[in-house]
Amino acid sequence: MNTPTSAPMGTRANTPVSTPYYEDVSPGSGALPPRARYARSDAMTLSLNGKWRFRLSPTAGTADASFAADGYDASGWDEVAVPGHWVLQGHGAPIYTNHLYPFPVDPPRVPTRNPTADHLRTFDLPQGWQPSGDAVLRFDGVESCARVWLNGTELGEFKGSRLPHEFAVGALLRPGGNVLAVRVHQWSSGSYLEDQDQWWLPGIFRDVTLLHRPEGAAGDFFVHAAYDHLTGRGTLRVDSAVPGRVTVPELGVDLAAGAEVSVPVEPWTAETPRLYDGELASAGERVALRIGFRTVRVEDGVIEVNGRRILFRGVNRHEFHPDTGRTLDLETMRADVTLMKQHNINAVRTSHYPPHPDFLGLCDELGLWVVDECDLETHGFTEQGWRDNPVDDERWTPALIDRAARMVERDKNHPSVIVWSLGNECGTGRGLSAMAGWIRERDPDRLIHYEGDPSCADTDMYSRMYASHAEVAAIGRGEDGGPPRRGQLPFVLCEYGHAMGNGPGGLTEYQQLFDTHRRNQGGFVWEWIDHGLTHPVLGYAYGGDFGEELHDANFVCDGLLFPDRTPSPALAEYKKVIEPVGIDAGGTAGTVRVLNRYDFTTLSHLLFEWSYEAAGETLGSGVLDVPPLAPGERADVPLPAPPDTGQDAAESHWTVRALLADGTRHEVAWAQLPAAPGQRAAVAVPESGGPRRAGELVTLGPAAFDARTGELRAIGDTAVRDLRLDVWRAPTDNDNGADPVTGARSGQLWREVGLHRMQHRLDAVELSGTALTVRTRVAPAARDIGLVTVYRWTSDGARLRLTVSVTPEGAWAVPLPRLGIRFALPDGADSAVWCGGGPGEAYPDTRAASRLGRWESSVDALQTPYVRPQENGARADVRWAAIGGVRVAGDPEFWFTARRWTTEQLDAAEHRTDLRPADREVWVNLDHAQHGIGSQSCGPGVLPEHRLRAAPAEFGFVFTEEPTL
Ligand code: GAL
């Protein structure tokens, strides 16, 4: 199809005279108008998924179209699975870029090297297929442009990768063999509209289906199901293109399509996903309806559903599977929704395109608020100051409207969808306004979101990504300036908490801002899952691993789940931060305060349990009687009398947990309240029985030292080596990120200063009557800064105490990554036991989910397997830890880390598979302090209160032999 060649004045006339369809700006031709998607009807369907014949050509024009003709012999071709991406099936390779187009920016032209894959399959109509009526061929997703033939007749071509396209094919079908031919181009004009931060993965990656359309089949229909929270009644009207009847047996509803009825109902919310089964019956088809009654609107500057303010505890979800890319089966989708629900997540933004339609069915059924986002991003135009941006060029507007319409028409009957999003990172332009106008006209009952236009001209909410805590606070107070219209709108963070590698830090502080200001209605963490692709050598591959010319490395691995959907520590942290029940100390002694943070439900579905723990052991537990508080209500609930501990000196606390009362006993929320501070175990060491010289060694209590250097050699039978001050950590992705204000990168600054190559100068080894004192200065070459470090060793005979004093010298302009000691256990250790925070990793600003207890883990399981290795695995608030024959108690508590490799090896590794233990050796870090994590891989850095400044410090450890381990 040709497009007009006359370009508006002032723009480049860069469209050739005869434009191939994959380079014209139109959305395509030949497809049917978009319509509602439904999961079930009594009309027959035939899945055309499966093995297809496949031929790849390097350019769009290499192969002629004769393969589409009847009788073509493709038996010599390869095969691929449909749905699937050919680059993940041994043909070509994936490319990862964040926002850079991997081709010259010359819209709408694409490179000559345009991998083009011809797909072919034959099919027979199944038994019982009625010859009467029509049939529709549906493609749920093809990246990026397809041209389709059935039985040698061309049906048309289309763009819009993550959107459905249907063709009427009834007249072409044959009772015997049918031949379906699809030519797919990796690059098309549509690629300019699909510059999302993800892998470029061409292919027929969603289902292909043949749908029988019987005589009198249902056409498009629109379920309007509102809820009036004042009367408790629902209003139902199903507009239908074809006359029909609507029945909802449970509600006694039986009315004509287009007519309206009002009935008492239970509303649909993400917390109470109440669906009513119904049916739309036209003359020739019965379509199943799943109806949820709810009303969404902005009231007094606040998003309300069914009359109540909601708070988004959301995530951004890309569709991803490490083996199949954006091809997902139903179980994987269900796993995503179930995992979200189990982690207190109540909302999902379908970044940055409409998901597989079945995903939305799961959101309806299990309960998630959905921001359904259009398949649109033109981010790469930012490189040229947004010049030629398609969203501000009216030649592209039909394509934009087509995308909006395909999303809205497909998904409009899902109660979970409460917001339409125009797209992501497109700058601003008339095309976006046109989309918004079209959507409002078609569906005035939902809200519109778009983040990229600070004027909020087209939207119902002010949306930002990665705004700092200070800015979110200002927005909450209405002090952020901006156009007057914006000031009246509710505020959401469509992206925040960049979950790349270790982190994000600072989620707790964001949540406080959502709880404090009505206008701040929560946000969506970036993002759900790491997009690491399974790789035979590297474990998981990221940008650059396929030899891409341009790439953005592991910026694609920034999820709350690892690629195999194992939760990362960040998901546990997020779950804790957003828990829907607040549990805290009560106003009077012996009480606990319970706050219902749900938006709609009481607490009657929960069971509350208390337990009392001393020195990490549970001494008693029972059920706590909590009233069924309404949303926002709180109550002080009496705790029982503390059990008799019999160990007066033991530190003790209460743990109160809210569990689902449905038999799963799934934990929804918890908190620990201190009961008695107790004495820290084994920290007071009388200074007696001082160091004794024994040849080359000095002995002190259970320990032996090198007499010349003062280095610790052994504690009892356990060899120890290289114990010394340590300030270095393998920079996290957040450490390596640029501060949004100053541009400074901590990881880089640390290396410039030389914190990864600190030298340890021995100044003195002193033996006194009671102590062995080793004086050192720890400093990097070429710099005049240093840390004067004194190790003072004492013992009472059985126990060995180390006191470390650190005094900075010079002007320290950078925070310290960590401050503590490290040492090696050359004979190794398989596991560790500790009393303190666990079970997972924690850092100063990612410690909400860390709970006190007595924990045990293998050394291997202490590691958090970030796709790009980096600092990980610290356990917080550790009172004592036992590993490899040594037990160490802290004075005060410490951060405990143990691994089979050094920090330097961790730092050098680029993939998980680079980390291989050399021998049995285990390295242990005991940190007095850690620098926070922040979210600077994309967003704000470490909050001031979590920064580790170089300052005088003193901390102690008490070592004993622990022969059992
Ligand atoms: C945002 C963008 C996302 C992703 C994220 C960083 O700017 O919308 O798609 O790129 O940053 O991971």
Short mmCIF file of N, CA and C in Angstrom, two decimals, residues 642-784:
data_model
loop_
_atom_site.label_atom_id
_atom_site.label_comp_id
_atom_site.label_asym_id
_atom_site.label_seq_id
_atom_site.Cartn_x
_atom_site.Cartn_y
_atom_site.Cartn_z
N PRO A 642 3.68 -12.22 79.47
CA PRO A 642 4.84 -12.88 78.86
C PRO A 642 5.10 -14.24 79.52
N PRO A 643 5.46 -15.24 78.75
CA PRO A 643 5.77 -16.54 79.35
C PRO A 643 6.99 -16.41 80.26
N ASP A 644 7.08 -17.30 81.21
CA ASP A 644 8.23 -17.30 82.11
C ASP A 644 9.44 -17.78 81.33
N THR A 645 10.39 -16.91 81.11
CA THR A 645 11.52 -17.28 80.26
C THR A 645 12.52 -18.15 80.99
N GLY A 646 12.60 -18.00 82.29
CA GLY A 646 13.61 -18.76 83.02
C GLY A 646 15.02 -18.27 82.71
N GLN A 647 15.16 -17.34 81.74
CA GLN A 647 16.50 -16.83 81.42
C GLN A 647 16.39 -15.31 81.47
N ASP A 648 16.52 -14.80 82.65
CA ASP A 648 16.27 -13.38 82.86
C ASP A 648 17.07 -12.49 81.94
N ALA A 649 18.29 -12.95 81.63
CA ALA A 649 19.18 -12.06 80.89
C ALA A 649 18.93 -12.08 79.40
N ALA A 650 18.03 -12.95 78.96
CA ALA A 650 17.90 -13.12 77.51
C ALA A 650 17.11 -11.98 76.88
N GLU A 651 17.58 -11.55 75.72
CA GLU A 651 16.84 -10.56 74.94
C GLU A 651 15.57 -11.23 74.41
N SER A 652 14.45 -10.54 74.56
CA SER A 652 13.21 -11.19 74.12
C SER A 652 12.31 -10.19 73.40
N HIS A 653 11.42 -10.75 72.57
CA HIS A 653 10.49 -9.90 71.84
C HIS A 653 9.24 -10.68 71.48
N TRP A 654 8.21 -9.92 71.16
CA TRP A 654 6.97 -10.49 70.64
C TRP A 654 7.02 -10.48 69.12
N THR A 655 6.47 -11.51 68.52
CA THR A 655 6.21 -11.47 67.08
C THR A 655 4.71 -11.63 66.90
N VAL A 656 4.12 -10.71 66.19
CA VAL A 656 2.68 -10.80 65.91
C VAL A 656 2.51 -10.95 64.40
N ARG A 657 1.73 -11.94 64.03
CA ARG A 657 1.59 -12.23 62.59
C ARG A 657 0.12 -12.26 62.20
N ALA A 658 -0.17 -11.74 61.03
CA ALA A 658 -1.54 -11.82 60.47
C ALA A 658 -1.50 -12.86 59.36
N LEU A 659 -2.30 -13.91 59.51
CA LEU A 659 -2.29 -15.02 58.56
C LEU A 659 -3.67 -15.14 57.91
N LEU A 660 -3.70 -15.65 56.70
CA LEU A 660 -5.00 -15.92 56.08
C LEU A 660 -5.69 -17.02 56.88
N ALA A 661 -6.94 -16.79 57.20
CA ALA A 661 -7.68 -17.76 58.01
C ALA A 661 -8.30 -18.85 57.14
N ASP A 662 -7.90 -18.89 55.85
CA ASP A 662 -8.58 -19.83 54.94
C ASP A 662 -7.97 -21.22 54.95
N GLY A 663 -7.10 -21.49 55.89
CA GLY A 663 -6.49 -22.82 55.92
C GLY A 663 -5.09 -22.82 55.33
N THR A 664 -4.79 -21.86 54.45
CA THR A 664 -3.43 -21.81 53.90
C THR A 664 -2.46 -21.24 54.94
N ARG A 665 -2.99 -20.50 55.87
CA ARG A 665 -2.19 -19.81 56.89
C ARG A 665 -1.08 -18.96 56.23
N HIS A 666 -1.36 -18.49 55.05
CA HIS A 666 -0.39 -17.64 54.36
C HIS A 666 -0.17 -16.35 55.16
N GLU A 667 1.08 -15.98 55.34
CA GLU A 667 1.37 -14.79 56.15
C GLU A 667 1.20 -13.52 55.32
N VAL A 668 0.38 -12.61 55.84
CA VAL A 668 0.09 -11.37 55.14
C VAL A 668 0.92 -10.22 55.73
N ALA A 669 1.05 -10.21 57.04
CA ALA A 669 1.75 -9.10 57.70
C ALA A 669 2.34 -9.60 59.01
N TRP A 670 3.34 -8.90 59.51
CA TRP A 670 3.95 -9.28 60.78
C TRP A 670 4.72 -8.10 61.34
N ALA A 671 5.00 -8.20 62.62
CA ALA A 671 5.90 -7.22 63.24
C ALA A 671 6.50 -7.83 64.49
N GLN A 672 7.62 -7.29 64.89
CA GLN A 672 8.25 -7.71 66.14
C GLN A 672 8.33 -6.52 67.07
N LEU A 673 7.99 -6.76 68.32
CA LEU A 673 8.02 -5.70 69.32
C LEU A 673 8.96 -6.13 70.43
N PRO A 674 9.88 -5.27 70.80
CA PRO A 674 10.81 -5.67 71.86
C PRO A 674 10.07 -5.90 73.17
N ALA A 675 10.46 -6.95 73.90
CA ALA A 675 9.86 -7.22 75.21
C ALA A 675 10.87 -6.89 76.30
N ALA A 676 12.04 -7.44 76.19
CA ALA A 676 13.10 -7.15 77.18
C ALA A 676 14.41 -7.05 76.44
N PRO A 677 15.22 -6.03 76.77
CA PRO A 677 16.46 -5.85 76.02
C PRO A 677 17.45 -6.98 76.27
N GLY A 678 17.50 -7.49 77.51
CA GLY A 678 18.43 -8.57 77.82
C GLY A 678 19.87 -8.13 77.71
N GLN A 679 20.73 -9.04 78.09
CA GLN A 679 22.16 -8.77 77.97
C GLN A 679 22.63 -9.41 76.69
N ARG A 680 23.45 -8.71 75.93
CA ARG A 680 23.99 -9.33 74.74
C ARG A 680 24.89 -10.48 75.15
N ALA A 681 24.75 -11.61 74.48
CA ALA A 681 25.49 -12.81 74.87
C ALA A 681 26.99 -12.60 74.76
N ALA A 682 27.69 -12.97 75.80
CA ALA A 682 29.13 -13.17 75.76
C ALA A 682 29.94 -12.02 75.18
N VAL A 683 29.60 -10.82 75.55
CA VAL A 683 30.40 -9.72 75.04
C VAL A 683 31.34 -9.13 76.09
N ALA A 684 31.02 -9.36 77.35
CA ALA A 684 31.88 -8.78 78.38
C ALA A 684 33.00 -9.76 78.72
N VAL A 685 34.17 -9.44 78.28
CA VAL A 685 35.29 -10.35 78.51
C VAL A 685 36.24 -9.75 79.54
N PRO A 686 36.42 -10.40 80.69
CA PRO A 686 37.38 -9.87 81.64
C PRO A 686 38.79 -9.91 81.05
N GLU A 687 39.49 -8.89 81.29
CA GLU A 687 40.82 -8.82 80.68
C GLU A 687 41.83 -9.50 81.59
N SER A 688 41.90 -10.80 81.48
CA SER A 688 42.87 -11.55 82.29
C SER A 688 43.58 -12.53 81.40
N GLY A 689 44.64 -13.07 81.90
CA GLY A 689 45.37 -14.08 81.12
C GLY A 689 45.80 -13.52 79.80
N GLY A 690 46.71 -12.56 79.81
CA GLY A 690 47.10 -11.83 78.62
C GLY A 690 47.90 -12.66 77.64
N PRO A 691 48.39 -12.03 76.57
CA PRO A 691 49.10 -12.72 75.49
C PRO A 691 50.44 -13.28 75.94
N ARG A 692 50.77 -14.45 75.38
CA ARG A 692 52.06 -15.07 75.71
C ARG A 692 52.81 -15.39 74.42
N ARG A 693 54.08 -15.09 74.45
CA ARG A 693 54.95 -15.36 73.30
C ARG A 693 55.28 -16.85 73.27
N ALA A 694 55.14 -17.51 72.15
CA ALA A 694 55.52 -18.93 72.02
C ALA A 694 56.20 -19.09 70.68
N GLY A 695 57.51 -18.85 70.64
CA GLY A 695 58.26 -18.94 69.39
C GLY A 695 57.79 -17.89 68.40
N GLU A 696 57.39 -18.34 67.24
CA GLU A 696 56.92 -17.44 66.19
C GLU A 696 55.50 -16.94 66.45
N LEU A 697 54.89 -17.52 67.47
CA LEU A 697 53.48 -17.21 67.71
C LEU A 697 53.29 -16.44 69.01
N VAL A 698 52.16 -15.82 69.09
CA VAL A 698 51.66 -15.29 70.37
C VAL A 698 50.35 -16.02 70.64
N THR A 699 50.18 -16.52 71.84
CA THR A 699 48.89 -17.15 72.15
C THR A 699 48.13 -16.24 73.11
N LEU A 700 46.83 -16.29 72.93
CA LEU A 700 45.95 -15.48 73.79
C LEU A 700 44.63 -16.22 73.88
N GLY A 701 44.32 -16.77 75.08
CA GLY A 701 43.10 -17.56 75.21
C GLY A 701 43.10 -18.68 74.18
N PRO A 702 42.01 -18.80 73.39
CA PRO A 702 41.94 -19.89 72.41
C PRO A 702 42.68 -19.59 71.11
N ALA A 703 43.31 -18.40 71.03
CA ALA A 703 43.81 -17.96 69.73
C ALA A 703 45.33 -17.99 69.63
N ALA A 704 45.80 -18.12 68.40
CA ALA A 704 47.23 -18.00 68.11
C ALA A 704 47.42 -16.93 67.05
N PHE A 705 48.48 -16.10 67.24
CA PHE A 705 48.76 -14.99 66.33
C PHE A 705 50.18 -15.10 65.81
N ASP A 706 50.44 -14.51 64.69
CA ASP A 706 51.81 -14.37 64.20
C ASP A 706 52.49 -13.32 65.08
N ALA A 707 53.59 -13.70 65.68
CA ALA A 707 54.23 -12.79 66.64
C ALA A 707 54.78 -11.55 65.95
N ARG A 708 55.18 -11.68 64.70
CA ARG A 708 55.81 -10.56 64.03
C ARG A 708 54.76 -9.55 63.51
N THR A 709 53.69 -10.08 62.92
CA THR A 709 52.69 -9.19 62.28
C THR A 709 51.45 -8.96 63.12
N GLY A 710 51.27 -9.80 64.14
CA GLY A 710 50.06 -9.68 64.95
C GLY A 710 48.83 -10.25 64.26
N GLU A 711 49.04 -10.95 63.16
CA GLU A 711 47.88 -11.51 62.42
C GLU A 711 47.33 -12.74 63.12
N LEU A 712 46.03 -12.84 63.16
CA LEU A 712 45.37 -14.00 63.76
C LEU A 712 45.62 -15.22 62.88
N ARG A 713 46.01 -16.34 63.52
CA ARG A 713 46.28 -17.57 62.76
C ARG A 713 45.20 -18.64 62.99
N ALA A 714 44.74 -18.71 64.24
CA ALA A 714 43.76 -19.76 64.54
C ALA A 714 42.97 -19.40 65.78
N ILE A 715 41.77 -19.91 65.81
CA ILE A 715 40.96 -19.88 67.04
C ILE A 715 40.68 -21.34 67.35
N GLY A 716 41.28 -21.83 68.42
CA GLY A 716 41.19 -23.26 68.70
C GLY A 716 41.76 -24.03 67.53
N ASP A 717 40.98 -24.99 67.02
CA ASP A 717 41.46 -25.81 65.91
C ASP A 717 41.15 -25.20 64.55
N THR A 718 40.51 -24.07 64.56
CA THR A 718 40.09 -23.49 63.28
C THR A 718 41.11 -22.48 62.78
N ALA A 719 41.65 -22.75 61.62
CA ALA A 719 42.61 -21.82 61.02
C ALA A 719 41.87 -20.58 60.53
N VAL A 720 42.49 -19.43 60.73
CA VAL A 720 41.93 -18.15 60.27
C VAL A 720 43.03 -17.39 59.55
N ARG A 721 42.70 -16.70 58.50
CA ARG A 721 43.73 -16.01 57.75
C ARG A 721 43.20 -14.66 57.26
N ASP A 722 44.15 -13.72 57.13
CA ASP A 722 43.85 -12.43 56.49
C ASP A 722 42.75 -11.63 57.18
N LEU A 723 42.70 -11.72 58.49
CA LEU A 723 41.71 -10.90 59.20
C LEU A 723 42.18 -9.46 59.17
N ARG A 724 41.33 -8.58 58.68
CA ARG A 724 41.72 -7.17 58.61
C ARG A 724 40.52 -6.29 58.34
N LEU A 725 40.75 -5.01 58.50
CA LEU A 725 39.67 -4.05 58.21
C LEU A 725 39.27 -4.16 56.74
N ASP A 726 37.99 -4.02 56.49
CA ASP A 726 37.51 -4.07 55.11
C ASP A 726 36.49 -2.97 54.88
N VAL A 727 36.70 -2.19 53.82
CA VAL A 727 35.72 -1.15 53.48
C VAL A 727 35.15 -1.33 52.08
N TRP A 728 35.56 -2.38 51.41
CA TRP A 728 35.19 -2.51 49.99
C TRP A 728 34.02 -3.46 49.80
N ARG A 729 33.14 -3.12 48.89
CA ARG A 729 32.14 -4.09 48.46
C ARG A 729 32.08 -4.08 46.94
N ALA A 730 31.71 -5.23 46.38
CA ALA A 730 31.58 -5.29 44.92
C ALA A 730 30.41 -4.39 44.55
N PRO A 731 30.66 -3.28 43.84
CA PRO A 731 29.58 -2.31 43.64
C PRO A 731 28.31 -2.93 43.07
N THR A 732 27.21 -2.52 43.65
CA THR A 732 25.91 -2.97 43.16
C THR A 732 25.55 -2.15 41.93
N ASP A 733 24.52 -2.57 41.24
CA ASP A 733 24.05 -1.78 40.10
C ASP A 733 23.63 -0.39 40.57
N ASN A 734 23.10 -0.33 41.78
CA ASN A 734 22.71 0.99 42.31
C ASN A 734 23.94 1.82 42.67
N ASP A 735 24.99 1.18 43.21
CA ASP A 735 26.23 1.92 43.46
C ASP A 735 26.78 2.49 42.16
N ASN A 736 26.60 1.75 41.07
CA ASN A 736 27.16 2.18 39.78
C ASN A 736 26.31 3.21 39.05
N GLY A 737 25.11 3.44 39.55
CA GLY A 737 24.21 4.38 38.87
C GLY A 737 24.62 5.83 39.12
N ALA A 738 24.12 6.70 38.24
CA ALA A 738 24.45 8.13 38.34
C ALA A 738 23.43 8.84 39.22
N ASP A 739 23.94 9.64 40.15
CA ASP A 739 23.05 10.45 40.97
C ASP A 739 22.26 11.38 40.04
N PRO A 740 20.91 11.38 40.18
CA PRO A 740 20.11 12.17 39.24
C PRO A 740 20.40 13.67 39.31
N VAL A 741 20.93 14.14 40.42
CA VAL A 741 21.21 15.57 40.54
C VAL A 741 22.66 15.86 40.16
N THR A 742 23.61 15.16 40.77
CA THR A 742 25.02 15.50 40.57
C THR A 742 25.68 14.67 39.48
N GLY A 743 25.06 13.56 39.13
CA GLY A 743 25.67 12.67 38.13
C GLY A 743 26.74 11.77 38.73
N ALA A 744 27.05 11.97 40.00
CA ALA A 744 28.13 11.18 40.62
C ALA A 744 27.72 9.71 40.73
N ARG A 745 28.67 8.85 40.54
CA ARG A 745 28.45 7.41 40.67
C ARG A 745 29.33 6.89 41.79
N SER A 746 28.70 6.36 42.83
CA SER A 746 29.48 5.92 43.99
C SER A 746 30.52 4.89 43.61
N GLY A 747 30.10 3.89 42.83
CA GLY A 747 31.03 2.81 42.49
C GLY A 747 32.28 3.36 41.82
N GLN A 748 32.07 4.29 40.91
CA GLN A 748 33.19 4.88 40.18
C GLN A 748 34.06 5.73 41.12
N LEU A 749 33.40 6.51 41.97
CA LEU A 749 34.16 7.35 42.91
C LEU A 749 34.99 6.48 43.84
N TRP A 750 34.40 5.40 44.30
CA TRP A 750 35.14 4.50 45.20
C TRP A 750 36.40 3.97 44.53
N ARG A 751 36.24 3.61 43.25
CA ARG A 751 37.43 3.09 42.54
C ARG A 751 38.45 4.20 42.32
N GLU A 752 37.95 5.40 42.00
CA GLU A 752 38.90 6.50 41.79
C GLU A 752 39.70 6.77 43.06
N VAL A 753 39.00 6.74 44.18
CA VAL A 753 39.69 6.96 45.45
C VAL A 753 40.60 5.78 45.78
N GLY A 754 40.21 4.59 45.32
CA GLY A 754 41.05 3.42 45.55
C GLY A 754 40.57 2.52 46.67
N LEU A 755 39.30 2.56 46.97
CA LEU A 755 38.82 1.75 48.10
C LEU A 755 38.89 0.26 47.80
N HIS A 756 39.06 -0.09 46.51
CA HIS A 756 39.15 -1.51 46.16
C HIS A 756 40.59 -2.01 46.22
N ARG A 757 41.52 -1.11 46.58
CA ARG A 757 42.92 -1.53 46.63
C ARG A 757 43.60 -0.92 47.86
N MET A 758 42.92 -1.03 48.97
CA MET A 758 43.47 -0.44 50.19
C MET A 758 44.73 -1.20 50.61
N GLN A 759 45.72 -0.44 51.05
CA GLN A 759 46.95 -1.05 51.57
C GLN A 759 46.90 -1.00 53.09
N HIS A 760 47.45 -2.02 53.71
CA HIS A 760 47.42 -2.13 55.17
C HIS A 760 48.86 -2.01 55.68
N ARG A 761 49.15 -0.89 56.27
CA ARG A 761 50.51 -0.68 56.79
C ARG A 761 50.53 -1.08 58.25
N LEU A 762 51.52 -1.92 58.60
CA LEU A 762 51.64 -2.34 60.00
C LEU A 762 52.52 -1.33 60.73
N ASP A 763 51.98 -0.71 61.76
CA ASP A 763 52.75 0.29 62.50
C ASP A 763 53.33 -0.26 63.79
N ALA A 764 52.62 -1.15 64.45
CA ALA A 764 53.15 -1.68 65.73
C ALA A 764 52.39 -2.92 66.13
N VAL A 765 53.12 -3.84 66.77
CA VAL A 765 52.49 -5.00 67.41
C VAL A 765 52.89 -4.90 68.88
N GLU A 766 51.94 -4.69 69.76
CA GLU A 766 52.26 -4.44 71.17
C GLU A 766 51.64 -5.50 72.05
N LEU A 767 52.46 -6.05 72.94
CA LEU A 767 51.96 -7.01 73.92
C LEU A 767 51.97 -6.34 75.29
N SER A 768 50.83 -6.30 75.94
CA SER A 768 50.80 -5.79 77.31
C SER A 768 50.38 -6.93 78.20
N GLY A 769 50.18 -6.65 79.46
CA GLY A 769 49.76 -7.69 80.40
C GLY A 769 48.43 -8.30 80.02
N THR A 770 47.58 -7.53 79.42
CA THR A 770 46.23 -8.03 79.14
C THR A 770 45.89 -8.08 77.67
N ALA A 771 46.60 -7.39 76.82
CA ALA A 771 46.13 -7.27 75.44
C ALA A 771 47.26 -7.38 74.42
N LEU A 772 46.87 -7.85 73.25
CA LEU A 772 47.71 -7.77 72.07
C LEU A 772 47.13 -6.65 71.22
N THR A 773 47.93 -5.65 70.96
CA THR A 773 47.42 -4.51 70.20
C THR A 773 48.18 -4.40 68.89
N VAL A 774 47.46 -4.32 67.81
CA VAL A 774 48.08 -4.21 66.49
C VAL A 774 47.64 -2.88 65.90
N ARG A 775 48.62 -2.04 65.61
CA ARG A 775 48.30 -0.71 65.09
C ARG A 775 48.60 -0.66 63.59
N THR A 776 47.65 -0.16 62.84
CA THR A 776 47.82 -0.13 61.38
C THR A 776 47.27 1.17 60.81
N ARG A 777 47.60 1.38 59.58
CA ARG A 777 46.96 2.47 58.82
C ARG A 777 46.52 1.89 57.48
N VAL A 778 45.27 2.05 57.18
CA VAL A 778 44.68 1.44 56.00
C VAL A 778 44.36 2.57 55.01
N ALA A 779 45.00 2.50 53.83
CA ALA A 779 44.87 3.65 52.91
C ALA A 779 45.18 3.22 51.48
N PRO A 780 44.62 3.93 50.51
CA PRO A 780 44.89 3.60 49.11
C PRO A 780 46.13 4.32 48.58
N ALA A 781 46.83 3.67 47.66
CA ALA A 781 47.96 4.30 47.00
C ALA A 781 47.51 5.60 46.34
N ALA A 782 48.40 6.55 46.32
CA ALA A 782 48.21 7.81 45.59
C ALA A 782 47.28 8.81 46.28
N ARG A 783 46.74 8.44 47.43
CA ARG A 783 45.81 9.36 48.12
C ARG A 783 46.34 9.65 49.53
N ASP A 784 45.93 10.78 50.03
CA ASP A 784 46.41 11.15 51.37
C ASP A 784 45.36 10.87 52.45
#
